[in-house]
């Protein structure tokens, strides 16, 4: 390799010297950044001398300078200070001064308001900024439009003083590897953003500490031993919190600490060890242990309750802001492989078996691959189906149990009765269900029973799910009823530890619920109902979700709720009921689940969980040796007990169960909401006659047009109406993109926009009175702060000579073109129109011709049958274009043939399946659940299901074309 080629190599020093560098593509930028960061790791440099390389969304590669953490740059005397640091320190000093000068009676409410204000700035304010940056890159767009990073010496900058101030502030803080004028705008925007974050986070923490100080007290009747225990526990939690924060910062650095991946990306291999093996999202979960430690030191319920509020707000921030961005950035749906040679692609598609279709929720494939897998989940409120005997039985039994609990007196007799009922259900759920699973694991006894009567393995699986679900639900419902019977409302909430017990009990119940949701998210219905006991399909063991940290969450935190109930009730009976539940759960794991897992997965089982591995690494050497000896004795004891039980032949089993709450929440983010305002003075100088809109779309099928004649009209209306003009009504295909061509005068506003509405939604033709709900496109790029407003623009402001005008005028005009597709369409039938709006408001300048979106009904009488006399092929051909439209004609998810599998995004985003089931319902009169579309995985399977449903429903349907006869079964 010559010198020149080495300099231009992605890993060569030449590229590092020429950074920032614009890569040819996003993929090239990603691979280059990975190579550069990997080379830095291989050089074994000191941590402070290592360079980090990042890339912007447009593919610009640059060096990410070293930055200091928030506390060091504010408080360390060795770090340079700038104006923003002084402002933050001044505000902190003001807060401390307030704690001393305020009257005693005003300190608590004042600092409660102050802390809640800064907490709202954190979770609501920063959350909003991060969300608009994630979805629309709005912070970078604001910076670009305001030109605050543009050098006034080279370009016309509207704010030269602000430019000089920001440049001086940032370059003081980063003296190495950073030049303000050369850094990408994304990185500069992030640096300004993190200064705001420093202010909010520091004020949030200091105001919380001051709130704890003004609330601090010493209980009058507290014993010395309790005081020592309280302080040791509080200091221990604070120390643990400090270690969590420091260890987390060691792993993620300032880049993730300040949400850098919302602005730019650093592609490198990170080892998520230490605290990241102990708990999910440690900075937001166990990272708040210090709040509860401070609450213990303050001995104040006010501090405890405000700590719980702050922690809950942080979890909301995680769920609503961070998790969606993490999912979008680091876990996008894999793109479907597409070959460049159409012939090869068609060959592979023809050879692909139908059984390769995806199955969601872990649903097992049928024994016969000619039929798709049915999907009818049990868990979750959305899956309750009163037509299903299992759901009806579960609801009736629970209602019966709780009615008895409320209507009967809480006498010792009834209390004992309810506790005994809960114990019986727990024994059945653990030992009874455990015995059935043990027999199924060793001899397939459950499956054999159904095969004996000619049933399938799928029927055995469905029946098993029913009995397991009923047993689990009644086990916990009976425990709740028993707890209700044993509970009595405290007469004095302030006496002793009464209130604290209720708070801790509620937190344990919340932990139990979160654990159940996390287990279900990781396992799905297939794993939740022990599907690997029933289907031998070469299972793959994965440790994701909560199982990344714990091998068996049910061992401890999976039953936290029963101990929470025991703590709240203060009942000895409930305590022993909780102890029974926990003991039987451990027995189930040891004697039923563990042997089956070892038989099924063998050596792929992980011997230690991430939490255990992390704790062992942190132990001192003598404790490690002692712990190894204890493990050896424990393993030998367990082996002896297992051998003894096996030789004596009694069969013990136990079960594990948890509460189930529906955890799926779908957050659909529309591109924007347009506020409803109208300023008539803006319209001066604009003539609506100079504006126009023309539309083009895919015409609907002939069946949709013929559906207008239903035979329900009067005698004269059944004859097609005579058309005395060239006007033809517009009728477009469901979900097909619609092109909009607009014209406007030369002086039209750059903030003009066009929205799509139902005709019946607006009574006025001069102003739009309803929100666009995201169904709008700007006429010009760069006019709005969100990028989604520009999605669909094809051309803008193309000047056209007035000689081409058809209205008799001679003035030149501008024209443009845009396309409405995907989320910018209405996914229903109806009559719609486009409206051209002026200057970002709702004043209407032009309205398109109304058009109708209609789905034609499939008529089996008018289609051709195949050689076998079946119409399944016709159903497939009718479905394919509709499904392609429902999937936005996206090449990554929309199928090209009836056998090609859907893209993986269909499983992740339920909107696509909901579009399909609506279309199927309109076309064929068959109503499916969205999960059916996801499980079928391709058009061929869905067509089979439609034909099968039509065949099953044939004896109960009446066809107007066949009089009182029913459709022919043979055609399906």
Coordinates of N, CA, C and O in Angstrom, one line a residue, residues 494-549:
X494 N -51.0 7.6 62.2 CA -49.7 8.1 62.6 C -49.1 7.3 63.8 O -48.0 7.6 64.2
X495 N -49.8 6.3 64.2 CA -49.3 5.5 65.3 C -48.2 4.5 64.9 O -48.3 3.8 63.9
X496 N -47.0 4.6 65.5 CA -45.9 3.6 65.3 C -45.5 3.6 63.8 O -45.3 4.7 63.2
X497 N -45.5 2.4 63.2 CA -45.0 2.2 61.9 C -46.2 1.9 60.9 O -46.0 1.2 59.9
X498 N -47.4 2.2 61.3 CA -48.6 1.8 60.5 C -48.5 2.4 59.1 O -48.6 1.6 58.1
X499 N -48.2 3.7 59.0 CA -48.2 4.3 57.6 C -47.0 3.7 56.8 O -47.1 3.4 55.6
X500 N -45.9 3.5 57.5 CA -44.7 3.0 56.8 C -44.9 1.6 56.3 O -44.5 1.3 55.2
X501 N -45.6 0.8 57.1 CA -45.9 -0.6 56.6 C -46.8 -0.6 55.4 O -46.6 -1.3 54.4
X502 N -47.8 0.3 55.3 CA -48.7 0.4 54.1 C -47.9 0.9 52.9 O -48.1 0.4 51.8
X503 N -47.0 1.9 53.1 CA -46.2 2.4 52.0 C -45.2 1.3 51.5 O -45.2 1.0 50.3
X504 N -44.5 0.6 52.4 CA -43.6 -0.5 51.9 C -44.4 -1.6 51.3 O -44.0 -2.2 50.3
X505 N -45.6 -2.0 51.9 CA -46.4 -3.0 51.3 C -46.9 -2.7 49.9 O -46.8 -3.5 49.0
X506 N -47.3 -1.4 49.7 CA -47.7 -1.0 48.4 C -46.5 -1.0 47.4 O -46.7 -1.4 46.2
X507 N -45.3 -0.7 47.8 CA -44.2 -0.8 47.0 C -43.8 -2.2 46.6 O -43.5 -2.5 45.4
X508 N -44.0 -3.1 47.5 CA -43.8 -4.5 47.2 C -44.8 -5.1 46.2 O -44.5 -5.9 45.3
X509 N -46.0 -4.7 46.4 CA -47.1 -5.1 45.4 C -46.7 -4.5 44.0 O -46.9 -5.2 43.0
X510 N -46.3 -3.2 44.0 CA -45.9 -2.6 42.7 C -44.7 -3.4 42.1 O -44.7 -3.6 40.8
X511 N -43.8 -3.8 42.9 CA -42.6 -4.6 42.4 C -43.1 -5.9 41.9 O -42.6 -6.4 40.8
X512 N -44.0 -6.5 42.5 CA -44.6 -7.8 42.1 C -45.3 -7.7 40.7 O -45.0 -8.5 39.8
X513 N -46.1 -6.6 40.6 CA -46.7 -6.4 39.3 C -45.7 -6.1 38.2 O -45.9 -6.6 37.1
X514 N -44.7 -5.3 38.5 CA -43.7 -5.0 37.4 C -43.0 -6.3 37.0 O -42.7 -6.5 35.8
X515 N -42.7 -7.1 38.0 CA -42.0 -8.4 37.7 C -42.8 -9.2 36.8 O -42.3 -9.8 35.8
X516 N -44.1 -9.3 37.1 CA -45.0 -10.1 36.2 C -45.1 -9.6 34.8 O -45.0 -10.4 33.8
X517 N -45.2 -8.3 34.7 CA -45.2 -7.7 33.3 C -43.9 -8.0 32.6 O -43.9 -8.3 31.4
X518 N -42.8 -7.8 33.3 CA -41.5 -8.0 32.7 C -41.3 -9.5 32.3 O -40.7 -9.8 31.2
X519 N -41.7 -10.4 33.1 CA -41.6 -11.8 32.7 C -42.5 -12.1 31.5 O -42.0 -12.8 30.5
X520 N -43.7 -11.6 31.4 CA -44.5 -11.8 30.3 C -43.9 -11.1 29.0 O -44.0 -11.7 27.9
X521 N -43.3 -10.0 29.2 CA -42.7 -9.3 28.0 C -41.6 -10.2 27.5 O -41.3 -10.2 26.2
X522 N -40.8 -10.8 28.3 CA -39.7 -11.6 27.9 C -40.1 -13.0 27.3 O -39.5 -13.4 26.4
X523 N -41.1 -13.6 27.9 CA -41.5 -15.0 27.6 C -42.6 -15.0 26.6 O -42.7 -16.0 25.8
X524 N -43.5 -14.1 26.6 CA -44.7 -14.2 25.8 C -45.6 -15.2 26.3 O -45.4 -15.9 27.3
X525 N -46.8 -15.4 25.6 CA -47.7 -16.4 26.1 C -47.2 -17.8 26.0 O -47.5 -18.7 26.9
X526 N -46.3 -18.1 25.1 CA -45.8 -19.4 24.9 C -44.9 -19.8 26.1 O -45.1 -20.9 26.7
X527 N -44.1 -18.9 26.6 CA -43.2 -19.2 27.7 C -44.0 -19.1 29.0 O -43.7 -19.8 30.0
X528 N -45.0 -18.1 29.1 CA -45.7 -18.0 30.3 C -46.5 -19.2 30.7 O -46.6 -19.6 31.9
X529 N -47.0 -19.9 29.7 CA -47.8 -21.1 29.9 C -47.0 -22.4 29.7 O -47.5 -23.4 29.5
X530 N -45.7 -22.2 29.9 CA -44.8 -23.4 29.8 C -44.9 -24.2 28.5 O -45.0 -25.4 28.5
X531 N -44.9 -23.4 27.4 CA -45.0 -24.0 26.1 C -44.0 -25.1 25.7 O -44.2 -26.0 25.0
X532 N -42.7 -24.9 26.3 CA -41.7 -25.9 25.9 C -41.9 -27.2 26.6 O -41.2 -28.2 26.3
X533 N -42.9 -27.4 27.5 CA -43.3 -28.7 28.0 C -44.1 -29.4 26.9 O -44.3 -30.6 27.1
X534 N -44.7 -28.7 25.9 CA -45.7 -29.3 25.0 C -45.2 -29.4 23.6 O -45.7 -30.2 22.8
X535 N -44.2 -28.6 23.2 CA -43.8 -28.5 21.8 C -42.3 -28.7 21.8 O -41.5 -27.9 22.4
X536 N -41.8 -29.7 21.0 CA -40.4 -29.9 20.8 C -40.0 -29.3 19.4 O -40.1 -30.0 18.4
X537 N -39.6 -28.1 19.5 CA -39.3 -27.3 18.3 C -37.9 -26.7 18.3 O -37.8 -25.5 17.9
X538 N -37.0 -27.4 18.8 CA -35.6 -26.9 18.9 C -35.6 -25.5 19.5 O -35.2 -24.5 18.9
X539 N -36.0 -25.4 20.8 CA -36.1 -24.0 21.4 C -34.7 -23.4 21.5 O -33.7 -24.1 21.7
X540 N -34.7 -22.1 21.4 CA -33.5 -21.3 21.6 C -33.6 -20.5 22.9 O -34.6 -19.8 23.1
X541 N -32.6 -20.7 23.8 CA -32.6 -20.1 25.1 C -32.0 -18.7 25.0 O -30.9 -18.5 24.5
X542 N -32.7 -17.7 25.4 CA -32.2 -16.3 25.4 C -32.4 -15.7 26.7 O -33.4 -15.9 27.4
X543 N -31.4 -14.8 27.1 CA -31.5 -14.1 28.3 C -31.7 -12.6 28.0 O -30.8 -11.9 27.8
X544 N -33.0 -12.2 27.9 CA -33.3 -10.8 27.6 C -34.3 -10.3 28.6 O -34.9 -11.1 29.4
X545 N -34.5 -9.0 28.6 CA -35.4 -8.4 29.6 C -35.0 -8.6 31.0 O -33.8 -8.5 31.4
X546 N -35.9 -9.0 31.9 CA -35.6 -9.2 33.3 C -34.7 -10.4 33.5 O -34.0 -10.5 34.5
X547 N -34.7 -11.4 32.5 CA -33.8 -12.6 32.7 C -32.3 -12.3 32.4 O -31.5 -13.1 32.6
X548 N -32.1 -11.1 31.9 CA -30.7 -10.7 31.8 C -30.0 -10.5 33.2 O -28.8 -10.7 33.4
X549 N -30.8 -10.2 34.2 CA -30.3 -9.9 35.5 C -30.6 -11.0 36.5 O -29.8 -11.2 37.4

